[in-house]
XYZ file of C-alpha atoms in Angstrom:
211
model
C 8.482 22.917 -4.117
C 5.058 20.472 -3.477
C 4.647 18.070 -0.853
C 5.923 14.746 -0.285
C 4.453 11.677 -1.800
C 2.951 9.475 0.670
C 5.375 6.552 0.343
C 8.332 9.075 0.957
C 6.540 10.585 4.191
C 6.088 6.816 5.701
C 10.087 6.415 4.782
C 10.492 9.614 6.497
C 8.545 8.809 9.792
C 10.304 5.124 9.786
C 13.842 6.426 9.081
C 13.070 9.066 12.574
C 11.798 5.978 14.784
C 13.819 3.157 13.423
C 17.253 4.077 14.546
C 20.387 1.120 13.396
C 20.005 -1.886 15.226
C 16.677 -2.055 14.984
C 14.235 -4.568 14.211
C 11.917 -3.520 11.469
C 9.162 -5.418 9.571
C 7.845 -5.023 5.685
C 4.205 -6.496 5.904
C 3.911 -6.217 1.773
C 7.039 -7.210 0.607
C 6.018 -6.856 -2.733
C 8.846 -5.604 -5.188
C 11.239 -4.794 -2.072
C 11.284 -1.353 -2.270
C 10.114 -1.000 1.499
C 12.383 -4.077 2.123
C 15.434 -2.227 0.702
C 14.819 0.872 2.376
C 14.287 -0.599 6.063
C 17.495 -2.859 5.859
C 19.016 0.535 4.356
C 17.708 2.278 7.535
C 18.702 -0.694 9.982
C 22.098 -1.137 9.362
C 23.964 -4.406 9.573
C 23.241 -4.490 13.184
C 19.708 -4.498 12.636
C 17.061 -7.170 11.617
C 14.115 -6.970 8.977
C 11.601 -9.368 8.063
C 9.636 -8.877 4.755
C 6.141 -10.787 4.361
C 4.028 -11.789 1.008
C 1.777 -14.236 -0.232
C 3.237 -14.586 -3.604
C 6.509 -15.668 -4.716
C 6.888 -13.719 -7.342
C 7.073 -10.917 -5.224
C 9.598 -12.807 -2.869
C 11.992 -13.298 -5.696
C 11.845 -9.668 -6.888
C 12.566 -8.566 -3.309
C 15.385 -11.052 -3.087
C 16.819 -9.789 -6.863
C 16.195 -5.996 -5.428
C 18.359 -6.917 -2.581
C 21.192 -8.568 -4.169
C 21.480 -5.905 -6.890
C 21.803 -3.147 -4.224
C 24.477 -5.090 -1.963
C 26.485 -6.031 -5.226
C 25.930 -2.077 -6.329
C 27.192 -1.139 -2.522
C 30.562 -3.195 -2.720
C 31.472 -1.834 -5.741
C 30.811 1.262 -4.578
C 32.501 0.463 -1.589
C 35.809 -0.209 -3.967
C 35.631 3.242 -5.473
C 35.284 4.728 -2.507
C 38.565 2.951 -0.970
C 40.558 4.234 -4.416
C 38.633 7.884 -4.160
C 39.423 7.816 -0.220
C 35.013 8.406 0.004
C 33.423 6.739 3.052
C 31.725 3.146 1.506
C 28.145 2.219 2.705
C 27.283 0.282 5.173
C 26.056 -2.855 4.567
C 22.408 -3.588 4.363
C 21.101 -5.500 7.636
C 19.995 -9.450 7.211
C 16.490 -9.974 5.869
C 14.213 -13.059 6.579
C 12.224 -13.289 3.898
C 8.490 -15.418 5.091
C 6.045 -16.577 2.532
C 3.159 -15.886 4.637
C 0.181 -13.708 4.980
C 1.072 -10.721 7.398
C -1.570 -11.588 9.760
C 0.872 -14.325 10.982
C 3.535 -12.366 12.083
C 3.016 -12.349 15.650
C 3.526 -16.202 14.873
C 6.149 -16.102 12.363
C 9.177 -13.166 14.185
C 11.438 -14.360 15.974
C 10.668 -14.358 19.961
C 13.656 -12.513 20.684
C 12.409 -10.090 18.525
C 8.805 -9.513 20.186
C 8.205 -6.314 22.124
C 11.005 -4.724 19.985
C 10.222 -3.699 16.918
C 10.733 -0.671 16.117
C 8.673 0.162 12.496
C 6.157 -2.117 10.454
C 5.470 -0.913 6.889
C 2.332 -1.608 5.483
C 1.824 -1.024 1.310
C -1.699 -2.208 0.916
C -3.095 -3.442 -2.505
C -1.853 -5.398 -5.225
C 1.771 -6.479 -6.062
C 1.894 -4.312 -9.622
C 4.712 -6.076 -11.093
C 2.145 -9.399 -11.207
C 0.262 -7.881 -14.274
C -3.680 -8.289 -14.439
C -3.434 -11.907 -12.987
C -1.843 -9.841 -9.439
C -4.093 -7.435 -9.633
C -6.825 -10.003 -8.399
C -5.015 -11.353 -5.632
C -4.849 -7.880 -3.067
C -5.181 -7.633 0.427
C -8.032 -7.978 2.295
C -10.144 -6.427 5.142
C -9.826 -9.197 7.313
C -6.585 -10.315 7.313
C -4.985 -6.201 6.944
C -6.835 -5.802 10.477
C -5.170 -9.155 12.011
C -1.889 -7.938 10.817
C -2.027 -4.468 12.331
C -3.409 -6.015 15.671
C -0.230 -8.488 15.546
C 2.048 -5.670 14.464
C 0.688 -3.378 17.581
C 1.772 -6.277 19.783
C 5.133 -6.691 18.328
C 5.900 -2.996 18.824
C 8.088 -1.376 21.287
C 7.138 1.568 22.766
C 7.830 4.683 20.364
C 7.656 2.412 17.588
C 5.825 2.717 14.561
C 3.434 1.238 11.515
C 2.754 3.142 8.847
C -0.090 2.455 5.944
C -0.412 3.162 2.397
C -3.477 2.651 1.545
C -5.207 2.694 -1.887
C -9.246 3.865 -1.749
C -9.114 3.808 -6.167
C -9.177 -0.298 -6.580
C -11.903 -2.071 -6.085
C -12.363 -3.531 -2.750
C -9.421 -0.661 -1.766
C -11.804 1.966 -0.579
C -13.583 -0.279 1.922
C -10.440 -1.748 3.113
C -8.907 1.835 3.457
C -12.112 2.974 5.623
C -11.722 0.191 7.626
C -8.079 0.679 8.497
C -9.116 4.475 9.251
C -11.351 3.654 10.973
C -9.364 0.940 13.492
C -6.653 3.346 13.906
C -8.972 6.216 14.913
C -10.073 3.750 17.542
C -6.801 3.274 19.125
C -7.067 4.830 22.838
C -5.043 7.859 22.843
C -3.055 6.052 25.885
C -1.929 2.963 23.808
C -0.953 5.015 20.732
C -1.482 8.047 18.744
C -2.452 8.051 15.245
C -2.108 10.427 11.883
C -3.526 10.547 8.103
C -1.814 11.981 5.558
C -3.558 12.634 2.750
C -3.789 14.938 -0.143
C -7.520 16.218 -0.242
C -8.097 16.932 -4.008
C -7.840 14.006 -5.076
C -10.450 11.616 -2.882
C -9.267 8.680 -4.934
C -5.554 8.777 -4.309
C -3.354 6.612 -1.851
C -2.953 8.023 1.449
C -0.932 7.337 4.243
C -2.213 6.401 7.705
C 0.629 6.249 10.485
C 0.171 5.105 14.275
C 3.107 5.646 17.035
C 2.940 3.260 20.269
C 3.112 5.237 23.591
């Protein structure tokens, strides 16, 4: 059995640090994979915020959440008939068409300092096709978003960042994120890198846990 993918590892670390009832943020909603994961992880007593600058991404995320809720409802009905335990409902999700660098401004004040997980999946929104590939996350706004995320986290909260050095501009962004995370004072946070060493252009994961 091989090692877990970087996306699966990011989800594992988040699940270990964001119990039910937590507040969580998907900083790059894209197609909604991480948004759905967070909504299921923190459950109906939690809260999820999802950011993206593309309306298409937010619509895709909304559809993914709707389909998952409908599937859960069908499974719950079958579960009752078969005496199986149904899945708990998803957390309420707030979709925000805004750059993730604005999260400190747009997250509800009641949730500031209480966020348990922030997930970043950098690069571009694949479902948008070739035009979408031109609209990528940028080093400057990504670093600003990471600083904002640190301010929103509760002690013990985690940030996961999947970086993509293989596309144009991605190598610069990945290096900047790695340097930023390595430069955090150990008294403020601990940082780790999860990477497949023989594939230098493959995506890799950086994670930060706030002390």
